[in-house]
Short mmCIF file of C-alpha atoms in Angstrom, two decimals:
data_model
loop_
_atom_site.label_atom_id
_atom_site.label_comp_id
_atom_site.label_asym_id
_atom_site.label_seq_id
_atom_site.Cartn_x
_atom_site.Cartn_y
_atom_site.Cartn_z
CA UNK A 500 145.30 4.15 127.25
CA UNK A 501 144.99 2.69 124.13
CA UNK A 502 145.40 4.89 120.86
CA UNK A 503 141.51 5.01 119.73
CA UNK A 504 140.80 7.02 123.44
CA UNK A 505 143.40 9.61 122.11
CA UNK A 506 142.24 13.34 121.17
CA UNK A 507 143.99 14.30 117.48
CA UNK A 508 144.65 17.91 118.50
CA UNK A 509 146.15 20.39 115.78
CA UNK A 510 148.88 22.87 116.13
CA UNK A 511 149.90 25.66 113.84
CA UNK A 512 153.67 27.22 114.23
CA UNK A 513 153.89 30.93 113.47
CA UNK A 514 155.34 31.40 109.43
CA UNK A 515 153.04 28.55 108.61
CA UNK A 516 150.23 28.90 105.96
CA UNK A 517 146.62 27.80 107.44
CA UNK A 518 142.98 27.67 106.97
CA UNK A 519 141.61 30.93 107.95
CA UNK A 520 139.65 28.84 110.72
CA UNK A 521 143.11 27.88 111.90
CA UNK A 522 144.32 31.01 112.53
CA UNK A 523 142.97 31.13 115.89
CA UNK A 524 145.52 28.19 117.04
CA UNK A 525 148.06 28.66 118.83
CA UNK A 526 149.37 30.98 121.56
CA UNK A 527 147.85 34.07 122.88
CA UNK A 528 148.72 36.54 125.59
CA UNK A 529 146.87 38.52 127.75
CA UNK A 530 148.49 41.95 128.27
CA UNK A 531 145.01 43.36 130.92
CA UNK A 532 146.12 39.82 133.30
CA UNK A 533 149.42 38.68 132.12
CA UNK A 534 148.02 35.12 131.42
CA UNK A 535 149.07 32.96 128.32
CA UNK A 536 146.19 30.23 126.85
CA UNK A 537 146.86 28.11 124.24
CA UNK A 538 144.40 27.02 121.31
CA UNK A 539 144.08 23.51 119.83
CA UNK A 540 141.73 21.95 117.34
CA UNK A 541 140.46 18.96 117.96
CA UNK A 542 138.11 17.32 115.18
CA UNK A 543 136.51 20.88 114.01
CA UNK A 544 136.09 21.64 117.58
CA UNK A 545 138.54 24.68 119.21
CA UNK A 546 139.58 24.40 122.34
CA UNK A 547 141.98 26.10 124.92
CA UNK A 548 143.88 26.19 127.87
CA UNK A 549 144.96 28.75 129.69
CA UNK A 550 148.85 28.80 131.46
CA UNK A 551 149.71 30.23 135.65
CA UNK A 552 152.65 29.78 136.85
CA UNK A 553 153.41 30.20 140.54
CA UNK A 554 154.79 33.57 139.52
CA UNK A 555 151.77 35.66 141.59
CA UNK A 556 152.75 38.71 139.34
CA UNK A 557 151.50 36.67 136.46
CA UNK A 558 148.23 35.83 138.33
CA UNK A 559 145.00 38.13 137.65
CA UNK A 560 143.58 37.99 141.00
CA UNK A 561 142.51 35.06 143.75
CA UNK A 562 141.92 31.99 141.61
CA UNK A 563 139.01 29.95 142.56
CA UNK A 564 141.32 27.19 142.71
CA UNK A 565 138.50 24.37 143.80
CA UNK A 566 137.24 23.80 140.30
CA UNK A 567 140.45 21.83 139.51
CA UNK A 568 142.70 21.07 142.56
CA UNK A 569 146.03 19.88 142.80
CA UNK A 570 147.30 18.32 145.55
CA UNK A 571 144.79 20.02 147.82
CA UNK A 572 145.86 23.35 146.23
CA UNK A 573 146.68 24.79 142.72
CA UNK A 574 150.26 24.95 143.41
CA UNK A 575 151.66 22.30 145.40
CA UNK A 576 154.92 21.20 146.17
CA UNK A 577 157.30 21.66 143.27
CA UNK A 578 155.30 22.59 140.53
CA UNK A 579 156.19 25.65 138.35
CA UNK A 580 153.67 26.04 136.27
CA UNK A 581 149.51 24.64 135.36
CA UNK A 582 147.30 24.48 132.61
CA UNK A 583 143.79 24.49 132.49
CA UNK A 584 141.02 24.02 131.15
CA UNK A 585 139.83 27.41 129.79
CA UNK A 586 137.77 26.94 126.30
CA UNK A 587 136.06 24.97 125.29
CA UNK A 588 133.53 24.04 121.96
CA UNK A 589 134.22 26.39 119.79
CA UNK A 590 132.86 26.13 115.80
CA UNK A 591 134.28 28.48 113.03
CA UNK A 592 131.56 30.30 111.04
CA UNK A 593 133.25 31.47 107.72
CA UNK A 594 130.28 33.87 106.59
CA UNK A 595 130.97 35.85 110.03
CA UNK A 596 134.35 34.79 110.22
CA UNK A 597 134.38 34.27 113.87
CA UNK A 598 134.65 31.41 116.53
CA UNK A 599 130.77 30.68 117.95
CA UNK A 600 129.08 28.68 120.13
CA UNK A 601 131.63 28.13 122.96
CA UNK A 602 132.02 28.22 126.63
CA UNK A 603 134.78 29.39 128.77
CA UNK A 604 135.53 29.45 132.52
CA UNK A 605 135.84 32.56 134.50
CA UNK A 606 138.91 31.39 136.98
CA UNK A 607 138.02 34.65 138.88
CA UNK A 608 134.78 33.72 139.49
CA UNK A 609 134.38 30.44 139.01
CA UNK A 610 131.67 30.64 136.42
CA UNK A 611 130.98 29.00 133.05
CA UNK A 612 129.80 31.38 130.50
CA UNK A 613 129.04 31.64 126.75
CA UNK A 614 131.76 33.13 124.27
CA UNK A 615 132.65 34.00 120.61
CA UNK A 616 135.73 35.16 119.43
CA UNK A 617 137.25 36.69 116.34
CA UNK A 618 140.51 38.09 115.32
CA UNK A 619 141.17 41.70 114.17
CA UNK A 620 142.40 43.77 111.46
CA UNK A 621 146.23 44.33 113.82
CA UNK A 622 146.09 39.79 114.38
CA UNK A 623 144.77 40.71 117.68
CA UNK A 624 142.14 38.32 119.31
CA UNK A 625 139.22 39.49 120.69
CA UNK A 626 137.76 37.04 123.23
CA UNK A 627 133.82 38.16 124.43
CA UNK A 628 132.20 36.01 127.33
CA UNK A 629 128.96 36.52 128.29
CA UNK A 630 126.02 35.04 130.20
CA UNK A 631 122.89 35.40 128.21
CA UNK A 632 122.83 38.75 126.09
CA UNK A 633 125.67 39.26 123.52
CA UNK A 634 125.67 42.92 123.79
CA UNK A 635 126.24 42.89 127.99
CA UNK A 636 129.02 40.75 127.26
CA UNK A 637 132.84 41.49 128.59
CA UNK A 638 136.03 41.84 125.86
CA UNK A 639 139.32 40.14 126.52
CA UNK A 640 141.93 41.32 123.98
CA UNK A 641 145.60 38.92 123.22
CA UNK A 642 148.35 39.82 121.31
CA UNK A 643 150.11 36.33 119.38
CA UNK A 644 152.34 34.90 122.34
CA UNK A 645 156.15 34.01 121.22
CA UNK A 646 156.51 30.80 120.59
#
């Protein structure tokens, strides 16, 4: 792979001082489904990936696990842990100050939907997916994982 095929990805560590559209990278947890996804810029582009182990406590639910296989199976063999796909296309909009115009994957159903996202007044994040009407949409909340 030569280094012109490469994605430049951005990372922010916690204590750091950022753009305000670079406040949503980094790590986020889940406290409803006790998953972890992780948020990287990539040109102005967001994007994410979300972290299961093979602990089944950590899982939400069945997976549909055919979307991306491993091995025949999510977790194969000796591997402890998988990430994701999860997010994908997100654009800042600084007059709204949210994240627009993205898509994310519903692991639980294995279905593609819209999403936005924006972070709260407590540096909570807010994560709504939804199929075609805003308002009918569904809330995920994270708290900012350790690092």
């Amino acid at each position: 792979m030569n280094s012109s095929s490469c994605l430049k990805v951005a990372y922010v560590k916690p204590g750091r001082r950022c753009s305000e559209a670079d406040m949503l990278l980094g790590r986020w947890y889940c406290m409803t489904y006790g998953f972890t996804i992780e948020i990287l810029k990539s040109e102005e582009q967001y994007n994410g990936k979300v972290f299961f182990s093979n602990n089944s406590d950590e899982l939400p639910g069945p997976l549909v696990t055919n979307l991306y296989p491993v091995g025949g199976s999510l977790f194969s063999g000796s591997l402890n842990a998988i990430y994701l796909p999860f997010i994908s296309g997100l654009l800042y909009n600084a007059k709204s100050r949210k994240w627009e115009g993205g898509r994310i994957i519903d692991y639980l159903t294995g279905k593609t939907k819209f999403m936005k996202a924006w972070i709260t007044g407590d540096n909570s994040l807010i994560i709504r997916q939804y199929c075609k009407f805003i308002i009918l949409g569904k809330d995920i909340s994270f708290i900012r994982a350790k690092q």
